[in-house]
């Protein structure tokens, strides 16, 4: 009888950790521009939920304009282009990382200094919004360890 109770408890606890995937944002940070007039850049990871959706915008109250971009290499030259909506497949992980997808934040408030937390609002095609508090780091600082 005791072994049966232990088994039931173990199964119940195991079920608590697994569930349907949830649309979420993690491991985000903002690298400030090297000079006050230069744009900042944000990196983060998005986990898809139970259904396909798309990231359609990311906004912040401390920047005038924000754009999703993709970095590319072509013929030994680095370039980047603006992205439209970014598909977020159900259950998938989409990384916005140096050398790839990223968020450009233009005309940042000059009072934002390294160490400050900035709230980013992620808007998805399924009408869901996620608020994420991103720490800021200096232009040449190493990325945070998550």
mmCIF file of C-alpha atoms in Angstrom:
data_model
loop_
_atom_site.group_PDB
_atom_site.id
_atom_site.type_symbol
_atom_site.label_atom_id
_atom_site.label_comp_id
_atom_site.label_asym_id
_atom_site.label_seq_id
_atom_site.Cartn_x
_atom_site.Cartn_y
_atom_site.Cartn_z
ATOM 1 C CA UNK A 1 0.000 0.000 0.000
ATOM 2 C CA UNK A 2 2.808 2.426 0.915
ATOM 3 C CA UNK A 3 4.611 1.751 -2.386
ATOM 4 C CA UNK A 4 1.400 2.423 -4.290
ATOM 5 C CA UNK A 5 1.003 5.831 -2.558
ATOM 6 C CA UNK A 6 4.620 6.732 -3.356
ATOM 7 C CA UNK A 7 4.058 5.799 -7.002
ATOM 8 C CA UNK A 8 0.859 7.873 -7.214
ATOM 9 C CA UNK A 9 2.608 10.868 -5.620
ATOM 10 C CA UNK A 10 5.551 10.558 -8.022
ATOM 11 C CA UNK A 11 3.240 10.427 -11.036
ATOM 12 C CA UNK A 12 1.302 13.456 -9.813
ATOM 13 C CA UNK A 13 4.473 15.476 -9.276
ATOM 14 C CA UNK A 14 5.826 14.473 -12.673
ATOM 15 C CA UNK A 15 2.663 15.676 -14.362
ATOM 16 C CA UNK A 16 2.968 19.115 -12.723
ATOM 17 C CA UNK A 17 6.178 19.946 -14.590
ATOM 18 C CA UNK A 18 4.866 19.056 -17.998
ATOM 19 C CA UNK A 19 1.990 20.729 -19.659
ATOM 20 C CA UNK A 20 1.152 22.360 -22.928
ATOM 21 C CA UNK A 21 3.799 24.759 -24.211
ATOM 22 C CA UNK A 22 3.187 28.386 -23.317
ATOM 23 C CA UNK A 23 4.047 31.389 -25.483
ATOM 24 C CA UNK A 24 6.818 33.118 -23.532
ATOM 25 C CA UNK A 25 9.884 35.349 -23.736
ATOM 26 C CA UNK A 26 13.132 34.786 -21.835
ATOM 27 C CA UNK A 27 16.860 35.540 -21.805
ATOM 28 C CA UNK A 28 16.355 39.081 -23.057
ATOM 29 C CA UNK A 29 18.675 42.060 -22.735
ATOM 30 C CA UNK A 30 19.359 45.390 -24.430
ATOM 31 C CA UNK A 31 22.828 46.431 -25.580
ATOM 32 C CA UNK A 32 22.937 50.233 -25.537
ATOM 33 C CA UNK A 33 24.462 52.148 -28.439
ATOM 34 C CA UNK A 34 28.143 53.121 -28.285
ATOM 35 C CA UNK A 35 27.124 56.792 -28.514
ATOM 36 C CA UNK A 36 23.884 58.492 -27.440
ATOM 37 C CA UNK A 37 22.622 58.945 -31.012
ATOM 38 C CA UNK A 38 23.265 55.334 -32.066
ATOM 39 C CA UNK A 39 20.471 52.750 -31.795
ATOM 40 C CA UNK A 40 20.380 50.098 -29.105
ATOM 41 C CA UNK A 41 19.788 46.453 -29.924
ATOM 42 C CA UNK A 42 17.775 43.842 -28.028
ATOM 43 C CA UNK A 43 18.215 40.077 -28.012
ATOM 44 C CA UNK A 44 15.830 37.504 -26.538
ATOM 45 C CA UNK A 45 14.357 34.037 -26.975
ATOM 46 C CA UNK A 46 10.699 33.330 -27.736
ATOM 47 C CA UNK A 47 9.079 29.967 -26.997
ATOM 48 C CA UNK A 48 6.007 29.106 -29.072
ATOM 49 C CA UNK A 49 2.765 28.113 -27.397
ATOM 50 C CA UNK A 50 0.175 25.520 -28.392
ATOM 51 C CA UNK A 51 -0.632 27.145 -31.752
ATOM 52 C CA UNK A 52 1.363 28.878 -34.474
ATOM 53 C CA UNK A 53 1.499 32.669 -34.248
ATOM 54 C CA UNK A 54 3.799 35.480 -35.350
ATOM 55 C CA UNK A 55 5.659 38.250 -33.566
ATOM 56 C CA UNK A 56 4.316 41.415 -35.165
ATOM 57 C CA UNK A 57 5.919 44.148 -33.013
ATOM 58 C CA UNK A 58 8.026 44.935 -29.969
ATOM 59 C CA UNK A 59 7.638 48.326 -28.336
ATOM 60 C CA UNK A 60 9.226 50.269 -25.518
ATOM 61 C CA UNK A 61 8.381 53.511 -23.757
ATOM 62 C CA UNK A 62 12.030 54.621 -23.871
ATOM 63 C CA UNK A 63 12.604 54.503 -27.637
ATOM 64 C CA UNK A 64 10.872 56.403 -30.443
ATOM 65 C CA UNK A 65 10.999 53.673 -33.090
ATOM 66 C CA UNK A 66 11.619 49.902 -32.961
ATOM 67 C CA UNK A 67 12.274 47.524 -35.852
ATOM 68 C CA UNK A 68 12.788 43.778 -36.101
ATOM 69 C CA UNK A 69 15.909 43.095 -38.208
ATOM 70 C CA UNK A 70 17.916 40.195 -39.631
ATOM 71 C CA UNK A 71 21.721 40.359 -39.924
ATOM 72 C CA UNK A 72 23.261 38.713 -43.000
ATOM 73 C CA UNK A 73 26.639 38.003 -44.571
ATOM 74 C CA UNK A 74 26.988 38.288 -48.333
ATOM 75 C CA UNK A 75 30.231 38.396 -50.282
ATOM 76 C CA UNK A 76 32.198 39.069 -47.103
ATOM 77 C CA UNK A 77 30.025 42.067 -46.278
ATOM 78 C CA UNK A 78 27.757 42.292 -43.254
ATOM 79 C CA UNK A 79 24.357 43.872 -43.706
ATOM 80 C CA UNK A 80 20.914 43.804 -42.174
ATOM 81 C CA UNK A 81 17.367 44.165 -43.374
ATOM 82 C CA UNK A 82 14.090 44.936 -41.625
ATOM 83 C CA UNK A 83 11.781 41.994 -41.040
ATOM 84 C CA UNK A 84 8.022 41.900 -41.220
ATOM 85 C CA UNK A 85 6.202 39.499 -38.958
ATOM 86 C CA UNK A 86 8.378 36.732 -37.511
ATOM 87 C CA UNK A 87 6.677 33.314 -37.469
ATOM 88 C CA UNK A 88 6.621 31.594 -34.065
ATOM 89 C CA UNK A 89 5.649 27.952 -34.699
ATOM 90 C CA UNK A 90 3.798 26.054 -31.970
ATOM 91 C CA UNK A 91 6.233 24.554 -29.459
ATOM 92 C CA UNK A 92 9.292 25.990 -31.255
ATOM 93 C CA UNK A 93 12.066 28.214 -29.936
ATOM 94 C CA UNK A 94 13.016 31.308 -31.954
ATOM 95 C CA UNK A 95 16.231 33.048 -30.914
ATOM 96 C CA UNK A 96 16.995 36.706 -31.521
ATOM 97 C CA UNK A 97 20.781 36.660 -31.103
ATOM 98 C CA UNK A 98 23.905 38.509 -32.272
ATOM 99 C CA UNK A 99 24.534 37.820 -35.959
ATOM 100 C CA UNK A 100 20.886 36.920 -36.611
ATOM 101 C CA UNK A 101 17.464 38.274 -35.757
ATOM 102 C CA UNK A 102 17.373 41.239 -33.368
ATOM 103 C CA UNK A 103 15.344 44.278 -32.341
ATOM 104 C CA UNK A 104 16.700 47.745 -33.134
ATOM 105 C CA UNK A 105 15.626 50.517 -30.719
ATOM 106 C CA UNK A 106 16.062 53.952 -32.292
ATOM 107 C CA UNK A 107 16.241 57.310 -30.489
ATOM 108 C CA UNK A 108 16.556 55.815 -27.010
ATOM 109 C CA UNK A 109 16.043 58.094 -24.042
ATOM 110 C CA UNK A 110 19.607 59.308 -23.236
ATOM 111 C CA UNK A 111 18.893 58.843 -19.520
ATOM 112 C CA UNK A 112 18.917 55.059 -19.942
ATOM 113 C CA UNK A 113 22.219 53.819 -18.538
ATOM 114 C CA UNK A 114 23.702 50.313 -18.189
ATOM 115 C CA UNK A 115 22.069 48.363 -15.382
ATOM 116 C CA UNK A 116 18.630 49.874 -15.825
ATOM 117 C CA UNK A 117 15.709 47.586 -16.643
ATOM 118 C CA UNK A 118 13.531 48.482 -19.642
ATOM 119 C CA UNK A 119 10.106 46.942 -20.218
ATOM 120 C CA UNK A 120 9.571 45.597 -23.726
ATOM 121 C CA UNK A 121 6.038 44.841 -24.951
ATOM 122 C CA UNK A 122 5.866 41.913 -27.373
ATOM 123 C CA UNK A 123 2.739 41.848 -29.581
ATOM 124 C CA UNK A 124 1.744 38.665 -31.381
ATOM 125 C CA UNK A 125 -0.676 37.924 -34.222
ATOM 126 C CA UNK A 126 -2.903 35.903 -31.863
ATOM 127 C CA UNK A 127 -3.664 39.176 -29.973
ATOM 128 C CA UNK A 128 -1.453 38.168 -27.066
ATOM 129 C CA UNK A 129 0.925 40.668 -25.478
ATOM 130 C CA UNK A 130 3.847 39.815 -23.229
ATOM 131 C CA UNK A 131 5.657 42.344 -21.050
ATOM 132 C CA UNK A 132 9.317 41.512 -20.487
ATOM 133 C CA UNK A 133 11.768 43.427 -18.270
ATOM 134 C CA UNK A 134 15.109 43.518 -20.093
ATOM 135 C CA UNK A 135 18.308 44.605 -18.358
ATOM 136 C CA UNK A 136 20.523 47.055 -20.245
ATOM 137 C CA UNK A 137 24.253 46.625 -20.789
ATOM 138 C CA UNK A 138 26.931 48.908 -22.232
ATOM 139 C CA UNK A 139 27.967 48.665 -25.893
ATOM 140 C CA UNK A 140 31.157 46.706 -25.233
ATOM 141 C CA UNK A 141 30.018 44.700 -22.209
ATOM 142 C CA UNK A 142 29.756 40.921 -22.351
ATOM 143 C CA UNK A 143 26.256 39.486 -22.765
ATOM 144 C CA UNK A 144 24.553 38.395 -19.533
ATOM 145 C CA UNK A 145 24.965 34.748 -18.588
ATOM 146 C CA UNK A 146 21.563 33.095 -18.387
#
